[in-house]
Short mmCIF file of C-alpha atoms and ligand atoms in Angstrom, two decimals:
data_model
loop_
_atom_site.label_atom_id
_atom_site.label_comp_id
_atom_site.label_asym_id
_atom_site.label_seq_id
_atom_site.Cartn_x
_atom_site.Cartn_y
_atom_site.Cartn_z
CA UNK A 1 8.86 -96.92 -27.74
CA UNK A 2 9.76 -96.95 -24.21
CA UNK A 3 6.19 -98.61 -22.32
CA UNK A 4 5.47 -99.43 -18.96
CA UNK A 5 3.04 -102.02 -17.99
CA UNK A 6 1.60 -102.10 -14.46
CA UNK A 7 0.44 -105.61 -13.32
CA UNK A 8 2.81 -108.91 -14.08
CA UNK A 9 -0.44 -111.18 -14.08
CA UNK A 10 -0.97 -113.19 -17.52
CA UNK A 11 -2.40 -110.42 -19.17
CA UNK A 12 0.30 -107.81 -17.82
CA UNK A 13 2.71 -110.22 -18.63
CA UNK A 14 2.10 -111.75 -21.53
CA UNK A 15 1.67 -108.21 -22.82
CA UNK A 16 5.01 -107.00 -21.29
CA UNK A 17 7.06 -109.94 -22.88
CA UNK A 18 5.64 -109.74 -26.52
CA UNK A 19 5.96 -105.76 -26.28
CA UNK A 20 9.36 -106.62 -25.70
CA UNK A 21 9.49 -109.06 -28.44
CA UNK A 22 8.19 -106.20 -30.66
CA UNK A 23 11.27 -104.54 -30.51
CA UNK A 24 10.39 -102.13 -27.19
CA UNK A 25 11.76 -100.85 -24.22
CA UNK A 26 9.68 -102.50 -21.47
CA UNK A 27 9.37 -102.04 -17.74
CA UNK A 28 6.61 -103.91 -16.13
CA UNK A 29 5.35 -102.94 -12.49
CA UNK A 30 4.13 -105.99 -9.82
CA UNK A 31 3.39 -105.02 -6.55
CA UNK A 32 3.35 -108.18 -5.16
CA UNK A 33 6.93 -109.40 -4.55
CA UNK A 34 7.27 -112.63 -4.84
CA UNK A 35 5.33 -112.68 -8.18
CA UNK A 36 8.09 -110.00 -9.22
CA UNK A 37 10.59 -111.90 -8.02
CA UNK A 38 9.72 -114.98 -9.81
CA UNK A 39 9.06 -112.99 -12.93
CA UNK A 40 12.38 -111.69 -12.66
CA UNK A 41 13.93 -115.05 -12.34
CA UNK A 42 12.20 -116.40 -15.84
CA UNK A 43 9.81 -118.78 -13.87
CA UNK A 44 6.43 -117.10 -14.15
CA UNK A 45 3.57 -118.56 -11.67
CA UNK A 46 1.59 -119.07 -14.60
CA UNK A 47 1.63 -121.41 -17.57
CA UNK A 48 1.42 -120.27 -20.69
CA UNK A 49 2.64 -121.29 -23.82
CA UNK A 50 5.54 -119.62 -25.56
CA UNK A 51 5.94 -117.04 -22.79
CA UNK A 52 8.69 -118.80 -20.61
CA UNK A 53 11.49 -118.83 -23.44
CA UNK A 54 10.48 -115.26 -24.39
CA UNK A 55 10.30 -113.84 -20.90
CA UNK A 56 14.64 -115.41 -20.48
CA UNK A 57 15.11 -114.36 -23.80
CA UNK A 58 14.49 -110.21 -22.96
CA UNK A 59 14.37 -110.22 -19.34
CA UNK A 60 17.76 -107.31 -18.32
CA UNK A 61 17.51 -106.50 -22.20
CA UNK A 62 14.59 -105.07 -23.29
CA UNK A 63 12.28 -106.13 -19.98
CA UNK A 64 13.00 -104.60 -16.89
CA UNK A 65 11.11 -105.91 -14.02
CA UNK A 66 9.91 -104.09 -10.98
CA UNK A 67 8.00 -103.48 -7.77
CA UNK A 68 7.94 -99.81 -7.76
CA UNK A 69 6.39 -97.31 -10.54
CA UNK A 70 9.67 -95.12 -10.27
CA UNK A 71 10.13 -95.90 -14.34
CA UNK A 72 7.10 -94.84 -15.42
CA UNK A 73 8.01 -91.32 -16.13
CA UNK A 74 10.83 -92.86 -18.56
CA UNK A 75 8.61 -94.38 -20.24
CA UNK A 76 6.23 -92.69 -23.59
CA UNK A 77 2.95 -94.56 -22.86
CA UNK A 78 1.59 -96.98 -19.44
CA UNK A 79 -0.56 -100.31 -20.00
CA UNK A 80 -2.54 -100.82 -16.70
CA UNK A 81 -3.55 -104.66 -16.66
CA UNK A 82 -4.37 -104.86 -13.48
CA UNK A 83 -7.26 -107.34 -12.09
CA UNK A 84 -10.71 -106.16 -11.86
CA UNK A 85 -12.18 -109.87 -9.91
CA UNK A 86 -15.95 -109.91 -9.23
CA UNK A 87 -17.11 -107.92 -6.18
CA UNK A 88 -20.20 -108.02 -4.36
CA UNK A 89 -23.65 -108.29 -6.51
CA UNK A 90 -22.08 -109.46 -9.84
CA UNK A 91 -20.05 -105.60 -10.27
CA UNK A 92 -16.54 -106.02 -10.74
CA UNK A 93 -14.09 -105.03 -7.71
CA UNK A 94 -12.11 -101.74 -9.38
CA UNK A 95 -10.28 -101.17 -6.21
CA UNK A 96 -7.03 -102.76 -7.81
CA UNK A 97 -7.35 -100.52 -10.65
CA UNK A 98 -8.07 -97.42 -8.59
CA UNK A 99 -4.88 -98.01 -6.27
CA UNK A 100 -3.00 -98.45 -9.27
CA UNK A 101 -4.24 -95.13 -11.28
CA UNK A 102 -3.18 -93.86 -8.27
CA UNK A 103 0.09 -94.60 -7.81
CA UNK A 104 0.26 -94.30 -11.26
CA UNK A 105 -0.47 -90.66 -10.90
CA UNK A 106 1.95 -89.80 -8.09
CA UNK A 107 4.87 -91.48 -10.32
CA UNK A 108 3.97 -88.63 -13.41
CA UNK A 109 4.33 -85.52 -11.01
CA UNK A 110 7.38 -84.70 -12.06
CA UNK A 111 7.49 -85.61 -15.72
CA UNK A 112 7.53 -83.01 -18.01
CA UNK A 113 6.41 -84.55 -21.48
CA UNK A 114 3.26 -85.44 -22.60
CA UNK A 115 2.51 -89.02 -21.37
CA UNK A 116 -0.49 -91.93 -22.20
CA UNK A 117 -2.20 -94.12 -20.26
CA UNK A 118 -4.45 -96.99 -21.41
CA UNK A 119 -6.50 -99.17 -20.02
CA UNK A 120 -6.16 -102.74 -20.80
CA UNK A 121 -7.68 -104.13 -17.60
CA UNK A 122 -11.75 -105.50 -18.46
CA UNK A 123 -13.80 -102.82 -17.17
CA UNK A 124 -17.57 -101.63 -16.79
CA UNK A 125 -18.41 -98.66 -19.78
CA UNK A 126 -17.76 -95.37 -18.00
CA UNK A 127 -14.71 -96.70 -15.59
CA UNK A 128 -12.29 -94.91 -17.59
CA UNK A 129 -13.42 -91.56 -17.98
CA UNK A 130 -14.77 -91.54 -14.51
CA UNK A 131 -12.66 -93.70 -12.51
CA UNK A 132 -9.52 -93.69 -14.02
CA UNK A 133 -8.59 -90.40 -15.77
CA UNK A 134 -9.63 -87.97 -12.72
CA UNK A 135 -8.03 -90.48 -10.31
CA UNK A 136 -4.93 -90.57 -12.52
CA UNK A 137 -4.84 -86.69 -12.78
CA UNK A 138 -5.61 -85.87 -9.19
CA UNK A 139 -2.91 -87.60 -7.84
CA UNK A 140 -0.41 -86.12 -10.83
CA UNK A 141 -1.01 -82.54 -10.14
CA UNK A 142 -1.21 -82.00 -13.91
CA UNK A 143 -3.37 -80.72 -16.51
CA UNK A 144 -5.85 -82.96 -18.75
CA UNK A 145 -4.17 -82.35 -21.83
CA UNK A 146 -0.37 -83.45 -20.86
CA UNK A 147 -1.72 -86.97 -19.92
CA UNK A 148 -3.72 -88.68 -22.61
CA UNK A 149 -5.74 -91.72 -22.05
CA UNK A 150 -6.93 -94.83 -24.28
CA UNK A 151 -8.99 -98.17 -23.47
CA UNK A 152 -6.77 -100.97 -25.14
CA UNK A 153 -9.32 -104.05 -24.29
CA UNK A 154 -7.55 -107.74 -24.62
CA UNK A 155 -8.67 -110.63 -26.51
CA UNK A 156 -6.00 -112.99 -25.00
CA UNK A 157 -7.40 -116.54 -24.71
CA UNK A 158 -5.42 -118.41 -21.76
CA UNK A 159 -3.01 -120.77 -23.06
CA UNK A 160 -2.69 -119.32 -26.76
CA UNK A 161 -2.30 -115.89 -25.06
CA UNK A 162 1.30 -114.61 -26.45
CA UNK A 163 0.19 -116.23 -30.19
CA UNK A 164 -3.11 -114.20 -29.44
CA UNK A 165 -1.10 -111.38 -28.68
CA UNK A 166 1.11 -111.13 -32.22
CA UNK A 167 -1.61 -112.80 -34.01
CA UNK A 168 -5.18 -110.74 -33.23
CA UNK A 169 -8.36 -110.81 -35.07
CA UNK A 170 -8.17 -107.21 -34.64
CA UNK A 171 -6.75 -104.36 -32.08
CA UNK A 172 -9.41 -101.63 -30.69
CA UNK A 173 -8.05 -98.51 -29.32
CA UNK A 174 -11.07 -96.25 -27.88
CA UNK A 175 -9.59 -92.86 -27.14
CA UNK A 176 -11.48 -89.46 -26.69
CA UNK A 177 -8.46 -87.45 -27.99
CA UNK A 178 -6.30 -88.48 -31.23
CA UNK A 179 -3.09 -88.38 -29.96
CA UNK A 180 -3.63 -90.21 -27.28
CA UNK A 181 -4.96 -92.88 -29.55
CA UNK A 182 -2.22 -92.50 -32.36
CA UNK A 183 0.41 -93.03 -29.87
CA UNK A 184 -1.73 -96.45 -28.44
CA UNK A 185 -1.93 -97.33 -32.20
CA UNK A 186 2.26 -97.12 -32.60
CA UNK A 187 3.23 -99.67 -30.12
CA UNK A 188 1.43 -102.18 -32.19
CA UNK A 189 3.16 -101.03 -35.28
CA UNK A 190 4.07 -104.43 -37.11
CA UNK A 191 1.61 -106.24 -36.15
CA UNK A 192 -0.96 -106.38 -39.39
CA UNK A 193 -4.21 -106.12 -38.51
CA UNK A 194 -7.18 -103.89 -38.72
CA UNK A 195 -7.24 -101.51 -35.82
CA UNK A 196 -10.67 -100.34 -35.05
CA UNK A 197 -10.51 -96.62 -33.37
CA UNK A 198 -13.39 -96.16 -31.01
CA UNK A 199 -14.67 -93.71 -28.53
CA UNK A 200 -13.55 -94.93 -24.92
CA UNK A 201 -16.54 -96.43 -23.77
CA UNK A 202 -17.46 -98.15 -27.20
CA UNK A 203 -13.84 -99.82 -26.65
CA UNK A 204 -14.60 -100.79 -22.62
CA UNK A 205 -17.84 -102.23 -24.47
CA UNK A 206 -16.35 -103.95 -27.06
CA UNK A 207 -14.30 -106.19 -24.62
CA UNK A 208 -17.83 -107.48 -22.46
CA UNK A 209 -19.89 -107.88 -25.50
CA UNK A 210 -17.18 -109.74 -27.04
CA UNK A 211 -17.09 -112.31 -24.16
CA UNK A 212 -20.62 -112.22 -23.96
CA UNK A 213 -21.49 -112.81 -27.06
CA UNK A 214 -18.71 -115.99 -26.97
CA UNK A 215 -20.16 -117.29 -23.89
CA UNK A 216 -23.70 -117.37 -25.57
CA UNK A 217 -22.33 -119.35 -28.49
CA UNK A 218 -20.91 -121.87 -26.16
CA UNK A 219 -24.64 -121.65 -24.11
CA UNK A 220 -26.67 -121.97 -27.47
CA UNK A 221 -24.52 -124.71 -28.47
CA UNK A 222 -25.38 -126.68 -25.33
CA UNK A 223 -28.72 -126.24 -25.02
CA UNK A 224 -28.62 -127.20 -28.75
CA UNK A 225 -26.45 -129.88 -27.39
CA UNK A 226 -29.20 -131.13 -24.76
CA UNK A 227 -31.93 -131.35 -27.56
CA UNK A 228 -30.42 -133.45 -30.05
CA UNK A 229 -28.46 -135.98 -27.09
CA UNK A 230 -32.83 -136.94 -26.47
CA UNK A 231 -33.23 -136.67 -30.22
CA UNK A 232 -30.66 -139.15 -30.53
CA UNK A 233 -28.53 -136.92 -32.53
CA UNK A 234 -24.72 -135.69 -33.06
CA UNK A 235 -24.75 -132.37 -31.77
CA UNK A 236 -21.35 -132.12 -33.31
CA UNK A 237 -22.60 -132.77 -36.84
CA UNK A 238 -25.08 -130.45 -36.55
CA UNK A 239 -22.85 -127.80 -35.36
CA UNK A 240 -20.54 -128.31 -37.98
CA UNK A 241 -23.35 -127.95 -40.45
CA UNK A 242 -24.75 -124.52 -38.72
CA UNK A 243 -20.93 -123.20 -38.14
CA UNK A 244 -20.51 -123.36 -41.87
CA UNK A 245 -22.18 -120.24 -43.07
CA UNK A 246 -20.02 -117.56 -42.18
CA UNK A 247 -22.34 -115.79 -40.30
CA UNK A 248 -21.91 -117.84 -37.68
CA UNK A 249 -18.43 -119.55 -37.80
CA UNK A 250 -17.70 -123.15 -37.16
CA UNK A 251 -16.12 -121.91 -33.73
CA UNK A 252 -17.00 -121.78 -30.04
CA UNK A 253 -19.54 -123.93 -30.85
CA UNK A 254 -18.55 -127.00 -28.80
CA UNK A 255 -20.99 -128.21 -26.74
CA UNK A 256 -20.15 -129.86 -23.53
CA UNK A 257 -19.70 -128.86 -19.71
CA UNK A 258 -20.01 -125.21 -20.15
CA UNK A 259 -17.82 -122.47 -19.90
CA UNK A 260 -15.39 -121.79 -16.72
CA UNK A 261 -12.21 -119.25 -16.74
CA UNK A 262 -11.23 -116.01 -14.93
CA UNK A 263 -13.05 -114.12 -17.89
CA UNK A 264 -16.55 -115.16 -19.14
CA UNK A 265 -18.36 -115.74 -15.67
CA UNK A 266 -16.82 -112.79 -14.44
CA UNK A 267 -17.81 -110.81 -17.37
CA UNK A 268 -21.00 -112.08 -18.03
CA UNK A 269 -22.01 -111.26 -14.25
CA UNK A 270 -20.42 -107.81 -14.76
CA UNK A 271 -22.59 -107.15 -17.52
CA UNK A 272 -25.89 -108.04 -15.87
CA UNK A 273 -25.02 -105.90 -12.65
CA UNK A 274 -24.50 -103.37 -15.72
CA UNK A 275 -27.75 -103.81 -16.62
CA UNK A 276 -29.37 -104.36 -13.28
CA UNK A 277 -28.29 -100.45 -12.44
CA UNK A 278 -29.83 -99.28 -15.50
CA UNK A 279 -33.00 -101.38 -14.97
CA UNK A 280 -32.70 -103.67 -17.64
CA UNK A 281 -33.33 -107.01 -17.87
CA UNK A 282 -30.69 -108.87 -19.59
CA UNK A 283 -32.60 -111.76 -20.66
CA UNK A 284 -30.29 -113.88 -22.92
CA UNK A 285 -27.37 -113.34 -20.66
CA UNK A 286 -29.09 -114.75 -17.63
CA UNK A 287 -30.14 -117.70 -19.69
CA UNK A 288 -26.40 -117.88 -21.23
CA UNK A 289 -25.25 -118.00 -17.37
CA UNK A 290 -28.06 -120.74 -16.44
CA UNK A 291 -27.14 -122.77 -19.16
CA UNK A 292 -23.81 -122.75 -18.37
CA UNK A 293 -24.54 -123.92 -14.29
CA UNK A 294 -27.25 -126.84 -15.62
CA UNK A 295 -24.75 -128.11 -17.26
CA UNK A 296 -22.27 -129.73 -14.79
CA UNK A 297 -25.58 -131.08 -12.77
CA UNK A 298 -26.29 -132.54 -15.92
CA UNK A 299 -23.08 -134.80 -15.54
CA UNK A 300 -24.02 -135.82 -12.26
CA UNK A 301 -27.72 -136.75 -13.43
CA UNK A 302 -25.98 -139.02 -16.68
CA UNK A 303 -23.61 -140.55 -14.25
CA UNK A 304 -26.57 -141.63 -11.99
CA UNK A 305 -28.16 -143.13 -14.58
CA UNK A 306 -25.32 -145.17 -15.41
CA UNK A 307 -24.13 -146.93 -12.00
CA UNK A 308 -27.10 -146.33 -9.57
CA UNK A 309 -25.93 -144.38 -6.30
CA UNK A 310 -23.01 -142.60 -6.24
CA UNK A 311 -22.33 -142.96 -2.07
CA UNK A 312 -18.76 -145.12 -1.43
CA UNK A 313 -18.34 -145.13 -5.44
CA UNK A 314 -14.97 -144.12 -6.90
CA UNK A 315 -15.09 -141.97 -9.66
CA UNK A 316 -12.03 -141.12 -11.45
CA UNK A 317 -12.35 -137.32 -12.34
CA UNK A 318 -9.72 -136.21 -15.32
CA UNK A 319 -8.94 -133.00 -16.42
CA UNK A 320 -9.38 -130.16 -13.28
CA UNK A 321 -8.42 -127.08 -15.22
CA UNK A 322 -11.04 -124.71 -16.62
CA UNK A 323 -9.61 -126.06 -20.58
CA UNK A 324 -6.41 -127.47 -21.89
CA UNK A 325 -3.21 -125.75 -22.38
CA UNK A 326 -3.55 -124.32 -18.69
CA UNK A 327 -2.97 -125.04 -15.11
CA UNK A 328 -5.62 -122.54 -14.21
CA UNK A 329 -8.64 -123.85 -12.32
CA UNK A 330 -10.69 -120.95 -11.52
CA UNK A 331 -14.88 -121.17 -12.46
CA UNK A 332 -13.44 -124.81 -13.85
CA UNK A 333 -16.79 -126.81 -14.36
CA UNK A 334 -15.00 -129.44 -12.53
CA UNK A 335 -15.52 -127.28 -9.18
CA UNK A 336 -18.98 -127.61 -9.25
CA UNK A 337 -18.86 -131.21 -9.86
CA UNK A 338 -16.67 -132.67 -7.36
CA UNK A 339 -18.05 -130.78 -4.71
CA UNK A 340 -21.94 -132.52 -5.54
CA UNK A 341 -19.87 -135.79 -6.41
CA UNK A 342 -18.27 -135.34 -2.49
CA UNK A 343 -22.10 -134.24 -1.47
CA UNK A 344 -23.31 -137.49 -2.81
CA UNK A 345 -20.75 -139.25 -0.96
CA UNK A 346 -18.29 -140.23 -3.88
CA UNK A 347 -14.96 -141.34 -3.85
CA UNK A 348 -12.98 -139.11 -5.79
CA UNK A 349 -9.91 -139.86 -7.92
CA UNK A 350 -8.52 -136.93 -9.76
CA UNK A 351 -5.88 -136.22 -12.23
CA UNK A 352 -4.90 -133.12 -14.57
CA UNK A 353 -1.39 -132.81 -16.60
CA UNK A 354 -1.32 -129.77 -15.06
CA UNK A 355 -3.20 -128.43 -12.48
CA UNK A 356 -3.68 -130.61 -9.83
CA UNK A 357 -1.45 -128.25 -7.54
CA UNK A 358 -4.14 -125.51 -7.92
CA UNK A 359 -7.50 -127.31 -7.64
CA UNK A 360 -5.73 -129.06 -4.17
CA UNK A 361 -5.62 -125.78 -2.90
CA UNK A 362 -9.42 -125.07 -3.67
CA UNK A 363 -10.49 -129.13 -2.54
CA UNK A 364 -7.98 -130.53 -0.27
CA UNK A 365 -9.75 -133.50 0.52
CA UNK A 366 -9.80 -135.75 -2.07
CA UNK A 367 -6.88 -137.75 -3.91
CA UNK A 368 -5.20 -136.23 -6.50
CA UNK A 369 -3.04 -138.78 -8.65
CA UNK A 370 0.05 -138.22 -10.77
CA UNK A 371 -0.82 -140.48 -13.73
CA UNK A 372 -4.17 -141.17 -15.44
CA UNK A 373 -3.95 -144.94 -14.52
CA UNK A 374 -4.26 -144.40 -11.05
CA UNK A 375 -7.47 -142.38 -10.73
CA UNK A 376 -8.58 -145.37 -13.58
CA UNK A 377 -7.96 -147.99 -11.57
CA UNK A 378 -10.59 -149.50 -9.39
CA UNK A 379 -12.95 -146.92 -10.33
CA UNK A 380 -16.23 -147.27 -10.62
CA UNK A 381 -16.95 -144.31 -13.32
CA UNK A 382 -14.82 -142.35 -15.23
CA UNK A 383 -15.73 -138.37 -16.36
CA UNK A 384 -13.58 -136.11 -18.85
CA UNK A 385 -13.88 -132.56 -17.73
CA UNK A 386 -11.51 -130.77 -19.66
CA UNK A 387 -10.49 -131.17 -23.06
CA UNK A 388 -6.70 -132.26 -22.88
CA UNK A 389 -5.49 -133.89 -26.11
CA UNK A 390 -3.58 -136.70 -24.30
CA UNK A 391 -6.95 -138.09 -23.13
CA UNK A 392 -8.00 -138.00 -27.03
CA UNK A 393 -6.10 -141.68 -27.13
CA UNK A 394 -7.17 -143.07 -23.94
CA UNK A 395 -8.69 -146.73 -24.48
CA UNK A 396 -7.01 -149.56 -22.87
CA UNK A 397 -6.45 -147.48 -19.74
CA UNK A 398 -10.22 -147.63 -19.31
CA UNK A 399 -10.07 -151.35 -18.24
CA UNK A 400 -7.94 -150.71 -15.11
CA UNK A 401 -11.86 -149.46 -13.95
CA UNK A 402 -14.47 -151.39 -12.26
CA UNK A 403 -16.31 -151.39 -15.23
CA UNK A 404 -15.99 -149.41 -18.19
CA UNK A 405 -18.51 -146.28 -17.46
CA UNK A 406 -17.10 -143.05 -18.81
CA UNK A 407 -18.93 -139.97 -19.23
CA UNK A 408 -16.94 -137.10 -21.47
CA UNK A 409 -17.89 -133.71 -20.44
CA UNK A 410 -15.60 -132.34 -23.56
CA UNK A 411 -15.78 -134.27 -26.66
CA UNK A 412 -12.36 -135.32 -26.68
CA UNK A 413 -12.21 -139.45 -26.19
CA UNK A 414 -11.80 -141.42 -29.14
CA UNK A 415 -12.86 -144.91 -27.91
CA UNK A 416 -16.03 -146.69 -28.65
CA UNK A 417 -17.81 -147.08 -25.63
CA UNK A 418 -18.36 -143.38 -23.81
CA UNK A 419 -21.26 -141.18 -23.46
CA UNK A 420 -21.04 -137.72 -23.91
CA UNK A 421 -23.26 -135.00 -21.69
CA UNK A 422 -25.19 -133.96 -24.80
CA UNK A 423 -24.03 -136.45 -27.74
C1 UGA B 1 -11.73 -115.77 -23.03
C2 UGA B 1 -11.87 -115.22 -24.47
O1 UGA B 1 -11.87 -116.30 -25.40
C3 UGA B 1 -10.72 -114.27 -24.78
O2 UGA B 1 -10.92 -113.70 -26.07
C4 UGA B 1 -10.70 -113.14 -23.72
O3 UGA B 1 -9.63 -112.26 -23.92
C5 UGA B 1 -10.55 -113.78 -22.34
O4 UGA B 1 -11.65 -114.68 -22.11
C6 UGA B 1 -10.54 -112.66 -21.33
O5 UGA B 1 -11.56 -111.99 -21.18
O6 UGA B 1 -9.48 -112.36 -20.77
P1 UGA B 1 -10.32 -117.74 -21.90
O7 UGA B 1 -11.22 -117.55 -20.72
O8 UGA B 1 -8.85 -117.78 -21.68
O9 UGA B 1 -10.56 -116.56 -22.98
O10 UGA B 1 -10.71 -119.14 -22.55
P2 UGA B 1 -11.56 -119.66 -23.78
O11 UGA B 1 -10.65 -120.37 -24.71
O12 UGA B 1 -12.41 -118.60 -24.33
O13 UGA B 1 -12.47 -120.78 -23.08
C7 UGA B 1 -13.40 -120.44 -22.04
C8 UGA B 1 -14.22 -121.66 -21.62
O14 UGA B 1 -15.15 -122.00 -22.64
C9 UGA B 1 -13.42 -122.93 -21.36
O15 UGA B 1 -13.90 -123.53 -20.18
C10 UGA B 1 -13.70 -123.80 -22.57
O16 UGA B 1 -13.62 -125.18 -22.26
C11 UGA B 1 -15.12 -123.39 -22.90
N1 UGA B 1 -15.49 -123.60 -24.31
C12 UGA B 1 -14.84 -122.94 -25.31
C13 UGA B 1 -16.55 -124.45 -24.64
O17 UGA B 1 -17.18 -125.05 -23.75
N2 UGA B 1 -16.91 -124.59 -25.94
C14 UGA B 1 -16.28 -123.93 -26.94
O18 UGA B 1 -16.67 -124.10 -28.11
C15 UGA B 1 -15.21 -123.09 -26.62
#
């Protein structure tokens, strides 16, 4: 198939480059031009796993990159994976996606076959049918039934997102007409797994109850978590023990710092202000979301304990990014705690494999080091906020601190003497 994908961010991209890997003809669409341009070179702004070598290996084959939407009426079907990032009052900001239907629209005026558009992009139930479809046609000039339209929602998890991609649970493809969906259901064709054919707004649904739902397992598990650190007992054990019955499933059950990412804050809040409008109350997800902010505090109250005040202390801080596997920093739980560490007057020492270069942009002022041992040494306290596996077989490095105080956040550390937040 011939498929045009408008947005180069991970989704956009990650989706571009394994269409491409498929066996497709792929143009993808950024706006922004020096993200294009870097696409276009092979060096992505984002890390991902497995994406570099595939993006060099089709890029001026089968991947086209550009910064106009003059290929989309080459092209059988159009993926919009734009960002929807959280607006005022929880709601998500759909401005990106409206601009883009738009454009999107003008680019179809003059094609004369039948054409698809799906929405891959997270959004609110209803945004498709009432957002994007008359926006889409308005600005075509053409009639509802020579443009088809599908919601295509993504379960890409950062940093396993192009293994996520060939290797779903599942692919949901809400349409409202058949052949919009078959045609949504062909470019996946080789990929072997059950595809679930919803209405549209069952499918926009689907996406924020999935990521809901997560999010509570990873709340449940730490207020779980909390309980048994008093009770004086592994929360991991007993997670193992409760993940067993497949009902439940042994994952996303970690307990620890709580959740961060582009996705499940953002979604979680979008589905409240959901709620809000229809005068609901969503109780569980406003205790999934509390949860989730006691948490880091929770650090800050075990690491007080520990050494005392924290003013003029150092604390070495490792692992910035919201999980491994990514440079990304954004809703990291490690935001929250630096900035209370710098409130308290700490010293801060931080170091990530990878993303150091972001969270410097978000927090200038406090040292970022290069290697583990330097943000160890001298310190006063040590916390793991993210669960890299090179910090799984940190031990000696611990006795370049002050004293050996270290406070995991992620149950990663394998040495004796460390405390976790809720084990
Ligand atoms: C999440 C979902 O997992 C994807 O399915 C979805 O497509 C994506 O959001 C999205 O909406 O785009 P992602 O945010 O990349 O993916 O990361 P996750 O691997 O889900 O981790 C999210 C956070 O939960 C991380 O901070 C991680 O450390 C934390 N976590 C995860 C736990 O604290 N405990 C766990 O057991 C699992």
């Amino acid at each position: 198939m011939k498929i045009s994908v408008i947005g180069g961010g991970y989704v956009g991209l990650v989706s571009a480059v394994c269409f491409a890997q498929m066996g497709h003809t792929v143009g993808l669409i950024e706006i922004d031009i020096d993200r294009a341009s870097s696409i276009s070179r092979g060096s992505p702004q984002i890390y991902e796993k497995g994406l570099g070598v595939l993006l060099s290996k089709h890029l001026e084959k089968s991947l086209h990159v550009s910064t106009a939407y003059d290929a989309i009426p080459d092209t059988d079907i159009s993926f919009i994976c734009v960002g929807t990032p959280e607006g005022d009052n929880g709601s998500p900001d759909l401005s990106i996606v409206q601009s883009a239907c738009q454009s999107l629209g003008r680019s179809l005026r003059d094609k004369d076959s039948y054409h698809v558009v799906v929405v891959k992009s997270t959004v609110p139930p209803g945004t498709t049918e009432g957002l994007v479809v008359p926006t889409v046609l308005e600005h075509s000039h053409r009639a509802g039934d020579e443009i088809g339209f599908c919601m295509n929602p993504e379960f890409l998890r950062e940093g396993r997102a192009v293994e996520d991609f060939m290797h779903p649970d599942r692919i949901v493809i809400g349409s409202n007409d058949s052949r919009a969906g078959d045609r949504a259901e062909s470019a996946y064709r080789g990929i072997e797994v059950p595809i679930i054919r919803t209405g549209i707004k069952s499918a926009e649904m689907i996406k924020y109850a999935s990521n809901a739902f997560l999010a509570t397992k990873i709340s449940f598990a730490n207020e779980i978590g909390n309980l048994c650190k008093r009770l004086d007992i592994d929360v991991y054990e007993v997670m193992k023990g409760v993940g067993m019955d497949h009902r439940i499933s042994p994952h996303f059950l970690d307990a620890g710092a709580g959740f961060g990412g582009s996705c499940f804050p953002k979604d979680l809040s979008a589905l409240i202000a959901l709620a809000q409008s229809l005068g609901e109350e969503p109780l569980i997800l406003r205790s999934v979301l509390k949860v989730n902010e006691r948490q880091p505090v929770r650090m800050l109250e075990l690491l007080e304990e520990k050494i005392g005040s924290l003013e003029g202390k150092r604390i070495a801080v490792l692992g910035l990014a919201f999980k491994n596997d990514t440079d990304d920093v954004r809703q990291s739980r490690s935001i929250p705690v630096i900035l209370e560490l710098e409130e308290m007057g700490a010293r801060i020492a931080a170091y990530d494999p990878q993303a150091n270069d972001n969270m410097k942009k978000l927090i200038p002022d406090i040292e970022y080091c290069s290697r583990v041992t330097d943000a160890l040494k001298d310190a006063d306290a040590c916390i793991v906020m993210t669960e890299w596996p090179e910090f799984s077989l940190l031990d000696e490095e611990f006795d370049l601190m002050k004293n050996r105080v270290i406070i995991e956040g992620r149950r990663i550390l394998s040495c004796q003497d460390k405390e976790g937040i809720c084990w």
